[in-house]
Short mmCIF file of C-alpha atoms in Angstrom, two decimals:
data_model
loop_
_atom_site.label_atom_id
_atom_site.label_comp_id
_atom_site.label_asym_id
_atom_site.label_seq_id
_atom_site.Cartn_x
_atom_site.Cartn_y
_atom_site.Cartn_z
CA UNK A 1 6.47 -10.71 11.27
CA UNK A 2 4.15 -12.93 13.21
CA UNK A 3 4.17 -16.78 13.67
CA UNK A 4 7.22 -16.76 11.44
CA UNK A 5 7.54 -20.50 11.30
CA UNK A 6 3.90 -20.94 10.22
CA UNK A 7 3.04 -17.87 8.04
CA UNK A 8 4.78 -15.87 5.40
CA UNK A 9 3.83 -12.34 4.40
CA UNK A 10 5.02 -11.38 0.89
CA UNK A 11 4.59 -7.83 -0.58
CA UNK A 12 4.78 -7.24 -4.35
CA UNK A 13 5.77 -3.66 -5.32
CA UNK A 14 6.62 -2.00 -8.48
CA UNK A 15 6.25 1.11 -10.65
CA UNK A 16 2.81 1.71 -12.26
CA UNK A 17 2.85 -0.50 -15.38
CA UNK A 18 5.37 -3.02 -14.06
CA UNK A 19 2.83 -5.75 -13.97
CA UNK A 20 2.91 -6.13 -10.21
CA UNK A 21 -0.98 -6.87 -9.98
CA UNK A 22 -0.93 -9.47 -12.71
CA UNK A 23 2.19 -11.13 -11.18
CA UNK A 24 0.79 -11.36 -7.67
CA UNK A 25 -2.47 -12.86 -8.98
CA UNK A 26 -0.69 -15.38 -11.01
CA UNK A 27 1.73 -16.28 -8.27
CA UNK A 28 -1.25 -16.78 -5.80
CA UNK A 29 -2.92 -19.04 -8.57
CA UNK A 30 0.24 -21.16 -8.66
CA UNK A 31 0.34 -21.33 -4.84
CA UNK A 32 -3.25 -22.62 -4.84
CA UNK A 33 -1.96 -25.95 -5.90
CA UNK A 34 -0.18 -26.65 -2.68
CA UNK A 35 -1.82 -24.21 -0.12
CA UNK A 36 -5.46 -24.11 -1.37
CA UNK A 37 -7.38 -21.74 0.82
CA UNK A 38 -4.35 -21.05 3.03
CA UNK A 39 -3.05 -18.42 0.55
CA UNK A 40 -4.68 -15.04 0.25
CA UNK A 41 -4.28 -12.08 -2.10
CA UNK A 42 -5.01 -8.46 -0.99
CA UNK A 43 -4.02 -5.02 -2.01
CA UNK A 44 -3.77 -1.38 -0.94
CA UNK A 45 -5.36 1.16 -0.74
CA UNK A 46 -7.89 -1.05 1.11
CA UNK A 47 -11.59 -0.28 0.91
CA UNK A 48 -14.10 0.23 2.34
CA UNK A 49 -12.93 2.07 5.48
CA UNK A 50 -13.52 5.82 5.49
CA UNK A 51 -9.80 6.41 4.88
CA UNK A 52 -9.91 4.10 1.93
CA UNK A 53 -12.78 5.89 0.33
CA UNK A 54 -11.09 9.20 0.93
CA UNK A 55 -7.97 8.01 -0.69
CA UNK A 56 -9.88 6.75 -3.83
CA UNK A 57 -11.50 10.22 -4.09
CA UNK A 58 -8.17 11.87 -3.73
CA UNK A 59 -6.38 9.74 -6.28
CA UNK A 60 -9.12 10.32 -8.90
CA UNK A 61 -8.86 14.12 -8.19
CA UNK A 62 -12.53 14.35 -7.05
CA UNK A 63 -11.80 16.54 -3.81
CA UNK A 64 -12.11 20.15 -4.65
CA UNK A 65 -8.99 21.97 -4.01
CA UNK A 66 -6.81 18.93 -3.79
CA UNK A 67 -5.43 17.14 -0.67
CA UNK A 68 -2.37 18.29 1.18
CA UNK A 69 0.48 15.68 1.24
CA UNK A 70 0.44 15.35 4.94
CA UNK A 71 -3.24 14.78 5.00
CA UNK A 72 -3.00 11.96 2.26
CA UNK A 73 -0.15 10.35 4.25
CA UNK A 74 -2.29 10.14 7.37
CA UNK A 75 -5.18 8.75 5.35
CA UNK A 76 -2.85 5.92 3.95
CA UNK A 77 -1.50 5.16 7.37
CA UNK A 78 -5.00 5.08 8.87
CA UNK A 79 -6.14 2.73 5.98
CA UNK A 80 -3.17 0.53 6.34
CA UNK A 81 -3.65 0.19 10.15
CA UNK A 82 -7.29 -0.80 9.47
CA UNK A 83 -6.15 -3.18 6.75
CA UNK A 84 -3.78 -4.78 9.35
CA UNK A 85 -6.14 -5.07 12.19
CA UNK A 86 -9.21 -6.33 10.25
CA UNK A 87 -7.60 -8.42 7.48
CA UNK A 88 -3.96 -9.19 7.58
CA UNK A 89 -3.44 -9.93 11.23
CA UNK A 90 -6.42 -12.28 11.63
CA UNK A 91 -5.43 -14.20 8.60
CA UNK A 92 -1.81 -14.62 9.49
CA UNK A 93 -2.61 -15.55 13.15
CA UNK A 94 -4.74 -18.43 11.83
CA UNK A 95 -1.44 -20.01 10.83
CA UNK A 96 -1.21 -21.68 14.19
CA UNK A 97 -3.68 -24.19 12.87
CA UNK A 98 -1.99 -24.64 9.42
CA UNK A 99 0.75 -22.81 7.46
CA UNK A 100 -0.58 -19.66 5.67
CA UNK A 101 0.79 -17.28 2.98
CA UNK A 102 -0.47 -13.80 2.35
CA UNK A 103 0.40 -11.85 -0.85
CA UNK A 104 -0.19 -7.97 -0.80
CA UNK A 105 -0.18 -5.87 -3.90
CA UNK A 106 1.54 -2.61 -2.60
CA UNK A 107 2.32 -1.78 1.05
CA UNK A 108 4.42 0.84 2.97
CA UNK A 109 7.14 0.95 0.46
CA UNK A 110 4.67 2.79 -1.76
CA UNK A 111 4.01 5.16 1.08
CA UNK A 112 7.68 6.06 1.42
CA UNK A 113 7.77 6.73 -2.24
CA UNK A 114 4.58 8.82 -2.67
CA UNK A 115 4.00 10.26 0.81
CA UNK A 116 7.49 11.40 1.78
CA UNK A 117 8.08 15.04 1.08
CA UNK A 118 10.28 18.03 2.43
CA UNK A 119 7.53 18.44 5.04
CA UNK A 120 7.34 14.62 5.90
CA UNK A 121 10.63 12.68 6.03
CA UNK A 122 10.84 8.82 5.48
CA UNK A 123 11.19 8.43 9.27
CA UNK A 124 7.98 10.40 9.71
CA UNK A 125 6.13 8.22 7.21
CA UNK A 126 7.27 5.17 9.05
CA UNK A 127 6.29 6.77 12.45
CA UNK A 128 2.81 7.05 11.05
CA UNK A 129 2.89 3.42 10.06
CA UNK A 130 4.41 2.11 13.23
CA UNK A 131 1.52 -0.22 13.62
CA UNK A 132 1.95 -1.88 10.26
CA UNK A 133 2.93 -5.56 10.19
CA UNK A 134 6.49 -5.98 8.78
CA UNK A 135 6.59 -8.23 5.65
CA UNK A 136 8.80 -11.32 5.62
CA UNK A 137 9.88 -10.18 2.14
CA UNK A 138 9.13 -7.41 -0.34
CA UNK A 139 9.74 -8.02 -3.97
CA UNK A 140 10.21 -4.88 -6.17
CA UNK A 141 9.41 -5.31 -9.91
CA UNK A 142 11.85 -3.18 -11.77
CA UNK A 143 10.66 -2.51 -15.41
CA UNK A 144 12.07 -0.28 -17.95
CA UNK A 145 10.31 3.05 -18.89
CA UNK A 146 9.25 1.47 -22.32
CA UNK A 147 7.61 -1.49 -20.69
CA UNK A 148 5.83 0.52 -18.10
CA UNK A 149 4.49 3.00 -20.67
CA UNK A 150 3.45 0.14 -23.01
CA UNK A 151 1.58 -1.63 -20.34
CA UNK A 152 -0.17 1.54 -19.08
CA UNK A 153 -1.35 2.27 -22.55
CA UNK A 154 -2.53 -1.24 -22.92
CA UNK A 155 -4.56 -1.01 -19.75
CA UNK A 156 -6.42 2.11 -21.14
CA UNK A 157 -6.75 3.71 -17.83
CA UNK A 158 -6.64 7.39 -16.93
CA UNK A 159 -3.37 8.19 -15.21
CA UNK A 160 -3.61 8.84 -11.43
CA UNK A 161 -1.91 11.56 -9.49
CA UNK A 162 1.37 9.68 -9.15
CA UNK A 163 1.89 8.63 -12.78
CA UNK A 164 3.53 11.71 -14.04
CA UNK A 165 7.32 11.38 -13.99
CA UNK A 166 8.51 7.63 -14.16
CA UNK A 167 12.17 8.49 -13.82
CA UNK A 168 11.67 10.54 -10.68
CA UNK A 169 9.47 7.75 -9.18
CA UNK A 170 12.03 5.22 -10.00
CA UNK A 171 14.71 7.19 -8.04
CA UNK A 172 12.34 7.44 -5.12
CA UNK A 173 11.80 3.80 -5.10
CA UNK A 174 15.47 3.11 -5.07
CA UNK A 175 16.11 5.43 -2.18
CA UNK A 176 13.14 4.08 -0.23
CA UNK A 177 14.41 0.49 -0.80
CA UNK A 178 17.83 1.42 0.70
CA UNK A 179 16.08 3.08 3.62
CA UNK A 180 14.09 0.02 4.35
CA UNK A 181 17.03 -2.27 4.06
CA UNK A 182 18.85 -0.03 6.65
CA UNK A 183 15.78 -0.64 8.95
CA UNK A 184 16.20 -4.46 8.53
CA UNK A 185 13.44 -5.14 5.91
CA UNK A 186 14.30 -7.74 3.32
CA UNK A 187 13.75 -6.23 -0.18
CA UNK A 188 14.66 -7.94 -3.46
CA UNK A 189 14.60 -6.40 -6.86
CA UNK A 190 13.31 -8.50 -9.86
CA UNK A 191 13.72 -7.59 -13.52
CA UNK A 192 10.10 -7.22 -14.75
CA UNK A 193 10.82 -6.80 -18.44
CA UNK A 194 9.80 -9.61 -20.91
CA UNK A 195 6.93 -12.10 -21.06
CA UNK A 196 4.74 -12.46 -17.85
CA UNK A 197 5.74 -16.02 -17.48
CA UNK A 198 9.38 -15.17 -17.48
CA UNK A 199 8.81 -12.45 -14.80
CA UNK A 200 6.87 -14.90 -12.67
CA UNK A 201 9.65 -17.43 -12.98
CA UNK A 202 12.06 -14.72 -11.77
CA UNK A 203 9.80 -13.91 -8.80
CA UNK A 204 9.61 -17.53 -7.75
CA UNK A 205 13.42 -17.70 -7.90
CA UNK A 206 13.75 -14.65 -5.90
CA UNK A 207 11.24 -16.02 -3.33
CA UNK A 208 12.83 -19.46 -2.89
CA UNK A 209 15.86 -18.47 -0.76
CA UNK A 210 13.58 -16.63 1.72
CA UNK A 211 10.60 -18.91 1.79
CA UNK A 212 9.90 -21.14 4.72
CA UNK A 213 10.51 -24.94 4.59
CA UNK A 214 6.81 -25.75 4.39
CA UNK A 215 6.14 -23.59 1.31
CA UNK A 216 6.19 -25.66 -2.01
CA UNK A 217 5.90 -23.79 -5.30
CA UNK A 218 5.09 -25.73 -8.55
CA UNK A 219 6.82 -23.92 -11.41
CA UNK A 220 4.27 -22.81 -14.00
CA UNK A 221 4.52 -24.00 -17.63
CA UNK A 222 6.25 -21.24 -19.85
CA UNK A 223 2.96 -19.63 -21.18
CA UNK A 224 1.33 -16.45 -20.77
CA UNK A 225 -1.42 -16.24 -17.99
CA UNK A 226 -4.77 -16.70 -19.87
CA UNK A 227 -8.00 -15.46 -18.19
CA UNK A 228 -10.61 -18.25 -18.27
CA UNK A 229 -13.22 -18.03 -21.10
CA UNK A 230 -16.25 -18.95 -18.95
CA UNK A 231 -18.27 -21.95 -20.23
CA UNK A 232 -21.46 -22.55 -18.15
CA UNK A 233 -22.08 -26.07 -16.80
CA UNK A 234 -25.06 -27.83 -15.33
CA UNK A 235 -23.98 -27.28 -11.85
CA UNK A 236 -26.49 -25.83 -9.36
CA UNK A 237 -26.31 -24.75 -5.71
CA UNK A 238 -28.98 -27.42 -4.94
CA UNK A 239 -27.13 -30.36 -6.39
CA UNK A 240 -23.75 -29.41 -4.69
CA UNK A 241 -25.38 -28.94 -1.49
CA UNK A 242 -27.13 -32.38 -1.50
CA UNK A 243 -23.77 -33.96 -2.63
CA UNK A 244 -21.95 -32.49 0.23
CA UNK A 245 -24.64 -33.32 2.76
CA UNK A 246 -24.63 -36.98 1.69
CA UNK A 247 -25.89 -39.15 4.60
CA UNK A 248 -24.77 -36.80 7.34
CA UNK A 249 -27.62 -35.91 9.84
CA UNK A 250 -27.05 -34.65 13.39
CA UNK A 251 -28.95 -36.31 16.28
CA UNK A 252 -31.80 -34.11 17.59
CA UNK A 253 -29.78 -32.20 20.20
CA UNK A 254 -30.77 -31.33 23.74
CA UNK A 255 -28.61 -28.40 23.54
CA UNK A 256 -26.90 -26.37 20.63
CA UNK A 257 -23.43 -27.99 20.87
CA UNK A 258 -23.93 -31.11 18.65
CA UNK A 259 -25.78 -29.03 16.03
CA UNK A 260 -23.03 -26.36 16.11
CA UNK A 261 -20.35 -29.11 15.59
CA UNK A 262 -22.27 -30.48 12.74
CA UNK A 263 -22.85 -27.22 11.08
CA UNK A 264 -19.24 -26.37 11.46
CA UNK A 265 -18.14 -29.65 10.07
CA UNK A 266 -20.38 -29.29 7.07
CA UNK A 267 -19.21 -25.80 6.48
CA UNK A 268 -15.48 -27.01 6.51
CA UNK A 269 -16.27 -29.77 4.02
CA UNK A 270 -18.19 -27.41 1.68
CA UNK A 271 -15.25 -24.87 1.87
CA UNK A 272 -12.72 -27.53 0.75
CA UNK A 273 -15.07 -28.58 -1.97
CA UNK A 274 -15.55 -25.05 -3.26
CA UNK A 275 -11.71 -24.47 -3.41
CA UNK A 276 -11.29 -27.83 -5.44
CA UNK A 277 -14.14 -26.89 -7.79
CA UNK A 278 -13.19 -26.20 -11.44
CA UNK A 279 -13.49 -22.48 -12.46
CA UNK A 280 -16.45 -23.08 -14.81
CA UNK A 281 -18.48 -24.83 -12.20
CA UNK A 282 -17.60 -22.14 -9.63
CA UNK A 283 -18.73 -19.36 -11.97
CA UNK A 284 -21.85 -21.30 -12.82
CA UNK A 285 -22.70 -21.47 -9.05
CA UNK A 286 -22.21 -17.72 -8.80
CA UNK A 287 -24.78 -17.13 -11.52
CA UNK A 288 -27.17 -19.77 -10.03
CA UNK A 289 -26.79 -18.10 -6.67
CA UNK A 290 -27.86 -14.69 -8.28
CA UNK A 291 -30.78 -16.47 -9.96
CA UNK A 292 -31.87 -17.95 -6.67
CA UNK A 293 -32.09 -14.47 -5.20
CA UNK A 294 -34.67 -13.53 -7.75
CA UNK A 295 -32.58 -12.06 -10.55
CA UNK A 296 -33.09 -13.08 -14.12
CA UNK A 297 -29.75 -13.88 -15.69
CA UNK A 298 -29.94 -12.96 -19.31
CA UNK A 299 -27.45 -13.29 -22.10
CA UNK A 300 -23.89 -12.05 -22.30
CA UNK A 301 -23.37 -8.31 -22.70
CA UNK A 302 -22.51 -8.16 -26.51
CA UNK A 303 -20.48 -4.93 -26.43
CA UNK A 304 -17.69 -6.06 -24.13
CA UNK A 305 -15.05 -8.89 -24.24
CA UNK A 306 -15.36 -9.47 -20.54
CA UNK A 307 -17.46 -12.42 -19.11
CA UNK A 308 -20.39 -10.15 -18.21
CA UNK A 309 -24.04 -11.10 -18.21
CA UNK A 310 -27.10 -8.84 -18.27
CA UNK A 311 -29.41 -9.11 -15.13
CA UNK A 312 -32.89 -7.96 -14.54
CA UNK A 313 -34.81 -7.77 -11.23
CA UNK A 314 -38.63 -7.37 -11.08
CA UNK A 315 -40.08 -4.64 -8.96
CA UNK A 316 -43.60 -3.85 -7.80
CA UNK A 317 -45.92 -2.15 -10.33
CA UNK A 318 -44.18 -3.74 -13.26
CA UNK A 319 -40.93 -1.86 -12.76
CA UNK A 320 -37.55 -3.64 -13.61
CA UNK A 321 -34.15 -2.85 -12.46
CA UNK A 322 -31.08 -3.69 -14.78
CA UNK A 323 -27.59 -4.71 -13.95
CA UNK A 324 -24.84 -7.07 -14.76
CA UNK A 325 -22.89 -10.06 -13.41
CA UNK A 326 -19.21 -10.10 -14.11
CA UNK A 327 -16.94 -13.10 -13.88
CA UNK A 328 -13.20 -12.41 -13.42
CA UNK A 329 -10.47 -14.50 -14.77
CA UNK A 330 -7.18 -15.58 -13.01
CA UNK A 331 -5.17 -12.39 -13.49
CA UNK A 332 -7.93 -9.72 -13.48
CA UNK A 333 -8.33 -7.38 -10.39
CA UNK A 334 -11.94 -6.46 -9.76
CA UNK A 335 -11.28 -2.67 -9.22
CA UNK A 336 -9.43 -2.50 -12.53
CA UNK A 337 -11.96 -4.60 -14.53
CA UNK A 338 -14.97 -2.64 -13.15
CA UNK A 339 -13.39 0.56 -14.17
CA UNK A 340 -12.65 -0.83 -17.69
CA UNK A 341 -16.30 -1.94 -18.06
CA UNK A 342 -17.76 1.36 -16.90
CA UNK A 343 -15.37 3.43 -19.09
CA UNK A 344 -16.48 1.47 -22.25
CA UNK A 345 -18.28 4.06 -24.45
CA UNK A 346 -20.91 1.30 -25.26
CA UNK A 347 -22.01 1.10 -21.61
CA UNK A 348 -24.40 3.87 -22.10
CA UNK A 349 -26.33 1.57 -24.51
CA UNK A 350 -27.40 -0.08 -21.31
CA UNK A 351 -28.58 3.17 -19.80
CA UNK A 352 -30.23 1.47 -16.71
CA UNK A 353 -27.10 -0.49 -15.81
CA UNK A 354 -26.44 1.76 -12.89
CA UNK A 355 -28.66 -0.19 -10.57
CA UNK A 356 -26.33 -3.04 -9.46
CA UNK A 357 -23.29 -5.13 -10.42
CA UNK A 358 -22.29 -8.42 -9.07
CA UNK A 359 -18.66 -9.54 -9.44
CA UNK A 360 -17.41 -13.11 -9.03
CA UNK A 361 -13.65 -13.32 -8.11
CA UNK A 362 -12.59 -17.03 -7.98
CA UNK A 363 -9.18 -16.21 -6.74
CA UNK A 364 -8.27 -16.24 -2.98
CA UNK A 365 -8.38 -12.42 -2.72
CA UNK A 366 -9.12 -10.70 0.49
CA UNK A 367 -11.73 -8.42 -0.95
CA UNK A 368 -14.48 -6.19 0.48
CA UNK A 369 -17.96 -7.48 -0.54
CA UNK A 370 -19.80 -4.15 -0.82
CA UNK A 371 -18.77 -0.64 -1.90
CA UNK A 372 -21.04 1.99 -0.18
CA UNK A 373 -19.85 4.75 -2.37
CA UNK A 374 -21.47 5.26 -5.83
CA UNK A 375 -19.55 7.55 -8.28
CA UNK A 376 -21.23 9.91 -10.63
CA UNK A 377 -20.76 8.77 -14.29
CA UNK A 378 -20.79 11.08 -17.17
CA UNK A 379 -23.00 9.88 -19.98
CA UNK A 380 -23.03 12.71 -22.36
CA UNK A 381 -26.31 14.59 -21.93
CA UNK A 382 -27.02 13.17 -18.66
CA UNK A 383 -25.26 11.74 -15.64
CA UNK A 384 -25.99 8.51 -13.69
CA UNK A 385 -24.72 6.68 -10.61
CA UNK A 386 -22.15 3.86 -10.89
CA UNK A 387 -23.51 0.45 -9.98
CA UNK A 388 -24.00 -0.66 -6.40
CA UNK A 389 -21.18 -3.21 -6.34
CA UNK A 390 -21.10 -6.64 -4.58
CA UNK A 391 -17.95 -8.93 -4.93
CA UNK A 392 -18.43 -12.55 -4.21
CA UNK A 393 -15.76 -15.08 -3.71
CA UNK A 394 -15.54 -19.01 -3.32
CA UNK A 395 -16.06 -18.42 0.38
CA UNK A 396 -19.50 -16.92 -0.27
CA UNK A 397 -20.32 -19.73 -2.57
CA UNK A 398 -19.56 -22.01 0.38
CA UNK A 399 -21.91 -19.98 2.55
CA UNK A 400 -24.62 -20.43 -0.05
CA UNK A 401 -24.10 -24.11 -0.43
CA UNK A 402 -23.99 -24.61 3.30
CA UNK A 403 -27.21 -22.69 3.92
CA UNK A 404 -29.06 -24.64 1.15
CA UNK A 405 -27.91 -28.00 2.55
CA UNK A 406 -29.08 -26.95 6.09
CA UNK A 407 -32.55 -26.00 4.58
CA UNK A 408 -32.75 -29.24 2.78
CA UNK A 409 -31.91 -31.19 5.94
CA UNK A 410 -34.52 -29.20 7.84
CA UNK A 411 -37.24 -30.13 5.39
CA UNK A 412 -36.19 -33.83 5.33
CA UNK A 413 -35.65 -34.22 9.06
CA UNK A 414 -36.65 -31.25 11.26
CA UNK A 415 -34.22 -30.59 14.03
CA UNK A 416 -35.36 -30.20 17.72
CA UNK A 417 -34.39 -26.65 18.59
CA UNK A 418 -34.73 -25.93 22.35
CA UNK A 419 -34.78 -22.03 22.24
CA UNK A 420 -36.13 -20.41 19.05
CA UNK A 421 -34.59 -16.99 20.04
CA UNK A 422 -31.15 -18.71 20.27
CA UNK A 423 -30.98 -20.45 16.87
CA UNK A 424 -32.30 -18.29 13.92
CA UNK A 425 -33.42 -19.53 10.54
CA UNK A 426 -33.16 -17.69 7.31
CA UNK A 427 -36.21 -17.30 4.99
CA UNK A 428 -37.24 -20.37 3.06
CA UNK A 429 -35.92 -19.18 -0.26
CA UNK A 430 -33.08 -20.52 -2.29
CA UNK A 431 -30.51 -18.11 -0.89
CA UNK A 432 -30.97 -15.69 2.07
CA UNK A 433 -31.67 -12.09 1.28
CA UNK A 434 -28.07 -11.30 2.26
CA UNK A 435 -25.64 -13.93 1.01
CA UNK A 436 -23.35 -12.75 3.68
CA UNK A 437 -25.66 -13.71 6.65
CA UNK A 438 -25.60 -17.51 7.62
CA UNK A 439 -28.97 -19.18 7.48
CA UNK A 440 -28.22 -20.66 10.94
CA UNK A 441 -26.41 -18.82 13.58
CA UNK A 442 -25.95 -18.97 17.30
CA UNK A 443 -27.16 -15.61 18.82
CA UNK A 444 -24.47 -13.64 20.73
#
């Protein structure tokens, strides 16, 4: 626990098929009403560290000869340490400025269940994870075997290494929970049978006695979580940029400090606007940003019920690359949805889709933007590479809008920049070649 009065770290755990990922996402969506961008959702295993990629290969049985349990336990521990150092701790420490809540789908309770063995005790597993941040509360979703099996079947996913004996796994969870309680961890069990709205209400009730005073949760209406059906709007990055810029113009600076303050103020204003933006407008900006990068956004992919759009990119000599843009709804998790998309037997009707895939996740997830690993896909008579995947969030939209606003301001009123080597400009296109690199930055 760090900054206990100003931050709260919640872990959602459960059996495969218990609905933990959907509950975690829906809970964070509810928390957005009061916390806005000060609530984050993350999950483990955490990509794209080398350990994370190794774990993903191991879980999908792609490593020849298998992986010894101790090796896999070490990989999870390294992956978690990296997750804590680069993602969890920096976010929670930001609570010194304003209260923050972090929700994690799986954590070290899962390691105790899946990595402990006769050769590696629970104490040994925790020794490997000694650098991990202790959660303020862990909620374990306890679902019946029938519920888990039904939900797994509905997800239409291939079972991973650990989904073989539900009863044995349940006993391991119960023993691991008692072990953690003996070490001082707060672990609460919640019945996960029934409708998703009922489960979420039970989770909120279980969270309330342990939550800090500053945390306010509006109870959701008693309905099932419904993923947005995306309806494009007339919103564009250019119009949003100009609206947020307004009449603000910095004075021509004699040094970089006034300009830096102005850029930071503009970025903060745009970020708040992006979190308040309705889903349809945010998703429209996502597609507009892709369009500004030179991709042609075509119609919806007709062979899937997902909000997916065909993309084309013109190459020299008349060559064209093909890909897709995917918009996620409230309760969807990008790794699960991408797997569903690529597993669809109709995907091979778009045989050149292996070039690229852009995913927009409007939720406050702490996701990795680019996966450097590309899997081999079996397409019957031939094989192809999985898409080069890029995940964009509302924070990335804020970067796009801020960059566009600054370029608009530069055209309207050029700024006096004393040292060109110190302040760098992006190319004069709609969006920089990398949407993750700011168009203005102070050199280190």
